[in-house]
Amino acid sequence: MPQGDMPRRSWVAAANDPECDFPIENLPFGVFSTGSDAPRCGVAIGDMIVDLAACEARGLLSAEGTFAAPRLNDFIALGRPVWDEVRARLTELLAEGGDETLPLVAMADATLHLPVRVTEFTDFYASKNHAFNVGALFRGPENALPPQWTHMPIGYNGRASSVVVSGTDIHRPMGQVKGESGPEWTACRRLDLELELGAVVGMDSTMGERVSVAEAERMIFGYVLLNDWSARDIQAWEYQPLGPFQSKALGTTISPWIVTQAALEPFRSEGAPREVPLLPYLQEERPGFYDMTMGWTMNGQPMGETNYNVMYYSSAQQLAHHTGSGCPMRVGDLLGSGTISGPAPEQTGALLEMTEGGKKPVTVNGEERVFIQDGDEVGLYAHAQGDGYRIGFGPCTGTILPARD
Amino acid sequence: MPQGDMPRRSWVAAANDPECDFPIENLPFGVFSTGSDAPRCGVAIGDMIVDLAACEARGLLSAEGTFAAPRLNDFIALGRPVWDEVRARLTELLAEGGDETLPLVAMADATLHLPVRVTEFTDFYASKNHAFNVGALFRGPENALPPQWTHMPIGYNGRASSVVVSGTDIHRPMGQVKGESGPEWTACRRLDLELELGAVVGMDSTMGERVSVAEAERMIFGYVLLNDWSARDIQAWEYQPLGPFQSKALGTTISPWIVTQAALEPFRSEGAPREVPLLPYLQEERPGFYDMTMGWTMNGQPMGETNYNVMYYSSAQQLAHHTGSGCPMRVGDLLGSGTISGPAPEQTGALLEMTEGGKKPVTVNGEERVFIQDGDEVGLYAHAQGDGYRIGFGPCTGTILPARD
């Protein structure tokens, strides 16, 4: 828990509840609509949303008209000085004694949309517990951890077109799997979640020029919760030698709110201890993790819970590595942290690990589960605990519908 | 060689040369600019470019103003009936006796740009010769061909932001490789090309709904040459278990001209013989390959040459598989065929295969090569031979510049 002043208070009463995800210290960005109005940008405060487009129209904020867009990309592209200025101004306007005429919308009356148009999506593999557990199930314990794992952040390009916002139903995927007498085309039988944190890239980089870890950190706009739905049977059959493909393309659910780096800064933390020294291009001047509880629920029941600071590579290290070959990054790129798992089964971020590959069922509201069944709702949550307040993301949920072929 | 009428003749004289890549039967689409004018859409004919935006402004063509954009995505999104109508109208205007006042620009005076904003890029692995050769070098001959290879098109998501147009210089990438005493950060020592055909997706599909092979074929707007530059030493160290990542993100070069399906239709061909029956979702009603010579040069010297019809999976099969999980596809998605290699060394589409993993040097203009050196220029070409004409793509070149860290 960071040391510091007493929590600030807002004239939006719900924001002062110490269990509210959206106190005045948070101010996450999203996209919302009400009734038949067009989607536009907003900031969450307590149980309300600040209508940023209306604020700019009234001259209270300045962002070159970007808040009227149905995505945050244009605002984000204005750069860090504008992000900071808008945050500072909103803190002033929302504090007790601020501007109580600010245009607010009740969150209960709003529809939340995908906050950014996801330019490209990359998924990493940065929890050693997860990498070992899953590696052992796919390849046996002796080959579980790939030899380069402690030397660099392993990642793969995912599919951006299937990233959806919390609340979007997901169809169980069809796919090709290895059957007893040969390949079969079937509805997935081993459907899983993955508890992750997603970093939203806020600045372009130049093709042919890599960025340092420190520069990479400054390129990150903020973070979302990210559930990388995974079809384990399809994955097992397809993933060698070119990596996961259709097993990860059924859908990736993100939270509607992007929590900024600024809001998480007081919770900066060391990650997992380094086992071997990193090459200089991956070394960080300061720890790049956050002390933040992260967990998931199934049909409302708490399942796994851990902390983001179990991770071995930070988003900034992942981003720096991503540019290593000269690969250009763009505003709206989304980097998944990899599944976040602690060492114990109740700390894992995927059913594959929690049930030891489907061998040890878990109980959900009195029913047995090894993998996700049709109708199951999976939710993610995260919060960083301050002194009298907490920084949260709100819900990130998805319900699985039956397969259709 | 397809049976048919004598070649058509155009009033653009160069288009009637039987060795010209751009006869009136071709009419590929691209994006060009002249002087300080903004990039706009065009069609190649002989040694000239039809200025489509100017044609529409004069009422000669109709495409809702999309030709004035600096990319073809908006035009392509209008759909197949519009593609066909524009092609038919241009054939009429460019034929002998057509409209010799058509606004043309000399190709020699034009700059050619990336023809589409690449939405997402997927690369496949559909030549059995290549899959076997490379698999044997990475994993030994007994593990060369993955067990699912003959049952489905294996692919991975690549990086769209590093796709560039022919003529763009590429820096040799830096990367992490396995050194003798541990991991090293180094300039790539085993830089390679990959000769591929790229399919440009011309229609969106719906999330959660797969498309059939026949539907997938109708979703493809056309094809480009595609050089998937590959850093083999970076690839070897990084690619297990999640697939190639930074080894493929240094750059992917495509031709400036998109050759339409309509132009290639007379060359439709069987591919490699099926070794096992495919599952129904991958079966095609008619062969989806083209009888088309494809090859590559280094510093102007012809190196490998083969035919697209050696491939085992067509672009339509790859696209159908890609949607199998419910993954939505979008206009501007680019699907690489995978490296196109025939069985003999002189038919291979990558130096890794041609030199047997760097063990047997080849001679290029009197100099030895095992991999690409700084300053080397690699070019791709393809043409389908008709009766008195040929359908080509023009050049697809890139020069390697020294690494910079």
Tab-separated table of N, CA, C and O in Angstrom, chain A residues 162 169-177 184-192 229-235 238 245-251 372-374 399-405, chain B residues 207-210 321-327:
chain	number	residue	atom	x	y	z
A	162	SER	N	-10.849	-9.910	-33.475
A	162	SER	CA	-11.736	-10.633	-32.566
A	162	SER	C	-11.653	-10.111	-31.130
A	162	SER	O	-12.150	-10.758	-30.214
A	169	ASP	N	-21.198	-11.576	-25.881
A	169	ASP	CA	-21.252	-13.044	-25.844
A	169	ASP	C	-20.265	-13.624	-26.855
A	169	ASP	O	-20.030	-13.039	-27.921
A	170	ILE	N	-19.740	-14.789	-26.512
A	170	ILE	CA	-18.752	-15.458	-27.367
A	170	ILE	C	-19.290	-16.842	-27.711
A	170	ILE	O	-19.680	-17.591	-26.813
A	171	HIS	N	-19.294	-17.177	-28.984
A	171	HIS	CA	-19.676	-18.537	-29.361
A	171	HIS	C	-18.533	-19.511	-29.121
A	171	HIS	O	-17.387	-19.227	-29.470
A	172	ARG	N	-18.861	-20.636	-28.529
A	172	ARG	CA	-17.883	-21.724	-28.458
A	172	ARG	C	-17.373	-21.978	-29.870
A	172	ARG	O	-18.158	-22.084	-30.807
A	173	PRO	N	-16.058	-22.056	-30.048
A	173	PRO	CA	-15.552	-22.209	-31.414
A	173	PRO	C	-15.666	-23.634	-31.922
A	173	PRO	O	-15.628	-24.590	-31.147
A	174	MET	N	-15.786	-23.747	-33.237
A	174	MET	CA	-15.551	-25.000	-33.939
A	174	MET	C	-14.058	-25.051	-34.257
A	174	MET	O	-13.380	-24.018	-34.284
A	175	GLY	N	-13.554	-26.232	-34.527
A	175	GLY	CA	-12.156	-26.306	-34.920
A	175	GLY	C	-11.738	-27.721	-35.220
A	175	GLY	O	-12.472	-28.674	-34.959
A	176	GLN	N	-10.537	-27.816	-35.762
A	176	GLN	CA	-9.969	-29.131	-36.051
A	176	GLN	C	-9.156	-29.588	-34.853
A	176	GLN	O	-8.311	-28.847	-34.347
A	177	VAL	N	-9.444	-30.810	-34.378
A	177	VAL	CA	-8.715	-31.374	-33.241
A	177	VAL	C	-8.270	-32.788	-33.611
A	177	VAL	O	-8.735	-33.379	-34.587
A	184	GLU	N	-10.563	-34.421	-36.453
A	184	GLU	CA	-12.023	-34.223	-36.428
A	184	GLU	C	-12.336	-32.745	-36.476
A	184	GLU	O	-11.603	-31.940	-35.923
A	185	TRP	N	-13.476	-32.422	-37.060
A	185	TRP	CA	-14.027	-31.063	-37.017
A	185	TRP	C	-15.108	-31.068	-35.952
A	185	TRP	O	-16.083	-31.814	-36.053
A	186	THR	N	-14.940	-30.285	-34.910
A	186	THR	CA	-15.829	-30.412	-33.753
A	186	THR	C	-15.949	-29.088	-33.017
A	186	THR	O	-15.108	-28.204	-33.153
A	187	ALA	N	-17.007	-28.999	-32.219
A	187	ALA	CA	-17.085	-27.897	-31.257
A	187	ALA	C	-16.008	-28.133	-30.205
A	187	ALA	O	-15.771	-29.270	-29.788
A	188	CYS	N	-15.342	-27.071	-29.789
A	188	CYS	CA	-14.265	-27.161	-28.790
A	188	CYS	C	-14.764	-27.862	-27.528
A	188	CYS	O	-15.842	-27.566	-27.022
A	189	ARG	N	-13.957	-28.796	-27.015
A	189	ARG	CA	-14.319	-29.538	-25.792
A	189	ARG	C	-13.511	-29.091	-24.588
A	189	ARG	O	-13.743	-29.558	-23.477
A	190	ARG	N	-12.532	-28.254	-24.813
A	190	ARG	CA	-11.663	-27.817	-23.711
A	190	ARG	C	-11.504	-26.297	-23.784
A	190	ARG	O	-10.431	-25.766	-24.063
A	191	LEU	N	-12.607	-25.614	-23.509
A	191	LEU	CA	-12.622	-24.151	-23.634
A	191	LEU	C	-12.195	-23.520	-22.305
A	191	LEU	O	-12.692	-23.884	-21.249
A	192	ASP	N	-11.309	-22.552	-22.393
A	192	ASP	CA	-10.655	-22.001	-21.206
A	192	ASP	C	-10.643	-20.470	-21.291
A	192	ASP	O	-10.909	-19.867	-22.326
A	229	TRP	N	-9.647	-15.843	-24.342
A	229	TRP	CA	-10.335	-17.134	-24.435
A	229	TRP	C	-9.496	-18.104	-25.264
A	229	TRP	O	-8.971	-17.720	-26.318
A	230	SER	N	-9.401	-19.333	-24.829
A	230	SER	CA	-8.471	-20.286	-25.438
A	230	SER	C	-9.127	-21.651	-25.597
A	230	SER	O	-9.678	-22.194	-24.643
A	231	ALA	N	-9.022	-22.196	-26.787
A	231	ALA	CA	-9.569	-23.531	-27.080
A	231	ALA	C	-8.407	-24.521	-27.007
A	231	ALA	O	-7.637	-24.668	-27.956
A	232	ARG	N	-8.281	-25.195	-25.859
A	232	ARG	CA	-7.070	-25.980	-25.606
A	232	ARG	C	-6.912	-27.181	-26.518
A	232	ARG	O	-5.773	-27.584	-26.817
A	233	ASP	N	-8.030	-27.806	-26.931
A	233	ASP	CA	-7.912	-28.974	-27.815
A	233	ASP	C	-7.483	-28.545	-29.220
A	233	ASP	O	-6.649	-29.192	-29.858
A	234	ILE	N	-8.046	-27.420	-29.681
A	234	ILE	CA	-7.639	-26.897	-30.993
A	234	ILE	C	-6.170	-26.460	-30.930
A	234	ILE	O	-5.370	-26.744	-31.831
A	235	GLN	N	-5.806	-25.823	-29.813
A	235	GLN	CA	-4.429	-25.353	-29.615
A	235	GLN	C	-3.422	-26.510	-29.664
A	235	GLN	O	-2.378	-26.418	-30.324
A	238	GLU	N	-2.861	-27.662	-33.296
A	238	GLU	CA	-2.399	-26.719	-34.317
A	238	GLU	C	-1.088	-26.025	-34.002
A	238	GLU	O	-0.444	-25.501	-34.903
A	245	PHE	N	-3.191	-20.282	-33.124
A	245	PHE	CA	-3.800	-19.556	-34.254
A	245	PHE	C	-5.318	-19.511	-34.060
A	245	PHE	O	-5.816	-18.612	-33.378
A	246	GLN	N	-6.050	-20.483	-34.566
A	246	GLN	CA	-7.504	-20.445	-34.414
A	246	GLN	C	-7.934	-20.693	-32.962
A	246	GLN	O	-9.016	-20.270	-32.558
A	247	SER	N	-7.100	-21.354	-32.188
A	247	SER	CA	-7.423	-21.604	-30.774
A	247	SER	C	-7.534	-20.330	-29.962
A	247	SER	O	-8.075	-20.329	-28.857
A	248	LYS	N	-7.017	-19.226	-30.509
A	248	LYS	CA	-7.007	-17.945	-29.793
A	248	LYS	C	-7.799	-16.882	-30.541
A	248	LYS	O	-7.771	-15.719	-30.136
A	249	ALA	N	-8.434	-17.270	-31.643
A	249	ALA	CA	-9.080	-16.268	-32.492
A	249	ALA	C	-10.588	-16.228	-32.320
A	249	ALA	O	-11.278	-15.505	-33.026
A	250	LEU	N	-11.114	-16.979	-31.351
A	250	LEU	CA	-12.561	-17.000	-31.139
A	250	LEU	C	-13.071	-15.737	-30.482
A	250	LEU	O	-14.238	-15.370	-30.592
A	251	GLY	N	-12.168	-15.032	-29.784
A	251	GLY	CA	-12.565	-13.818	-29.091
A	251	GLY	C	-11.585	-13.499	-27.984
A	251	GLY	O	-10.996	-14.415	-27.384
A	372	ILE	N	-14.884	-24.734	-19.532
A	372	ILE	CA	-16.061	-23.862	-19.548
A	372	ILE	C	-17.214	-24.543	-20.292
A	372	ILE	O	-17.000	-25.110	-21.367
A	373	GLN	N	-18.406	-24.483	-19.701
A	373	GLN	CA	-19.592	-25.040	-20.356
A	373	GLN	C	-20.418	-23.923	-20.989
A	373	GLN	O	-20.286	-22.757	-20.634
A	374	ASP	N	-21.283	-24.300	-21.920
A	374	ASP	CA	-22.160	-23.305	-22.535
A	374	ASP	C	-23.000	-22.633	-21.453
A	374	ASP	O	-23.507	-23.301	-20.546
A	399	THR	N	-19.941	-14.312	-21.686
A	399	THR	CA	-20.708	-15.552	-21.536
A	399	THR	C	-20.532	-16.387	-22.801
A	399	THR	O	-20.557	-15.851	-23.911
A	400	ILE	N	-20.342	-17.676	-22.589
A	400	ILE	CA	-20.130	-18.588	-23.721
A	400	ILE	C	-21.474	-19.111	-24.236
A	400	ILE	O	-22.269	-19.667	-23.473
A	401	LEU	N	-21.710	-18.910	-25.510
A	401	LEU	CA	-22.903	-19.444	-26.175
A	401	LEU	C	-22.536	-20.751	-26.893
A	401	LEU	O	-21.365	-21.000	-27.169
A	402	PRO	N	-23.537	-21.578	-27.211
A	402	PRO	CA	-23.226	-22.836	-27.898
A	402	PRO	C	-22.532	-22.597	-29.235
A	402	PRO	O	-22.698	-21.550	-29.854
A	403	ALA	N	-21.796	-23.601	-29.666
A	403	ALA	CA	-21.138	-23.541	-30.974
A	403	ALA	C	-22.186	-23.525	-32.088
A	403	ALA	O	-23.294	-24.019	-31.919
A	404	ARG	N	-21.812	-22.930	-33.205
A	404	ARG	CA	-22.661	-23.077	-34.402
A	404	ARG	C	-21.736	-23.317	-35.580
A	404	ARG	O	-20.705	-22.690	-35.715
A	405	ASP	N	-22.139	-24.243	-36.428
A	405	ASP	CA	-21.262	-24.611	-37.540
A	405	ASP	C	-21.930	-24.224	-38.854
A	405	ASP	O	-23.130	-24.276	-39.007
B	207	MET	N	-18.086	-12.087	-37.066
B	207	MET	CA	-17.528	-12.821	-35.932
B	207	MET	C	-18.483	-13.939	-35.526
B	207	MET	O	-19.692	-13.738	-35.428
B	208	GLY	N	-17.913	-15.122	-35.305
B	208	GLY	CA	-18.723	-16.259	-34.884
B	208	GLY	C	-19.295	-17.072	-36.024
B	208	GLY	O	-19.940	-18.083	-35.798
B	209	GLU	N	-19.051	-16.627	-37.284
B	209	GLU	CA	-19.592	-17.357	-38.441
B	209	GLU	C	-18.460	-17.713	-39.384
B	209	GLU	O	-17.820	-16.845	-39.963
B	210	ARG	N	-18.253	-19.010	-39.586
B	210	ARG	CA	-17.192	-19.387	-40.526
B	210	ARG	C	-17.718	-19.299	-41.946
B	210	ARG	O	-18.932	-19.305	-42.186
B	321	HIS	N	-10.260	-21.730	-43.417
B	321	HIS	CA	-9.735	-22.236	-42.137
B	321	HIS	C	-9.596	-21.098	-41.117
B	321	HIS	O	-9.894	-21.279	-39.929
B	322	HIS	N	-9.157	-19.952	-41.598
B	322	HIS	CA	-8.928	-18.786	-40.731
B	322	HIS	C	-10.210	-18.356	-40.013
B	322	HIS	O	-10.182	-17.856	-38.893
B	323	THR	N	-11.345	-18.562	-40.669
B	323	THR	CA	-12.626	-18.183	-40.067
B	323	THR	C	-13.231	-19.336	-39.264
B	323	THR	O	-14.324	-19.190	-38.712
B	324	GLY	N	-12.524	-20.474	-39.203
B	324	GLY	CA	-13.091	-21.690	-38.603
B	324	GLY	C	-13.521	-21.511	-37.162
B	324	GLY	O	-14.542	-22.038	-36.729
B	325	SER	N	-12.759	-20.747	-36.403
B	325	SER	CA	-13.059	-20.520	-34.991
B	325	SER	C	-14.107	-19.439	-34.788
B	325	SER	O	-14.466	-19.129	-33.654
B	326	GLY	N	-14.536	-18.821	-35.885
B	326	GLY	CA	-15.410	-17.657	-35.784
B	326	GLY	C	-14.652	-16.353	-35.893
B	326	GLY	O	-15.234	-15.273	-35.738
B	327	CYS	N	-13.365	-16.425	-36.190
B	327	CYS	CA	-12.536	-15.224	-36.313
B	327	CYS	C	-13.027	-14.357	-37.473
B	327	CYS	O	-13.115	-14.835	-38.598
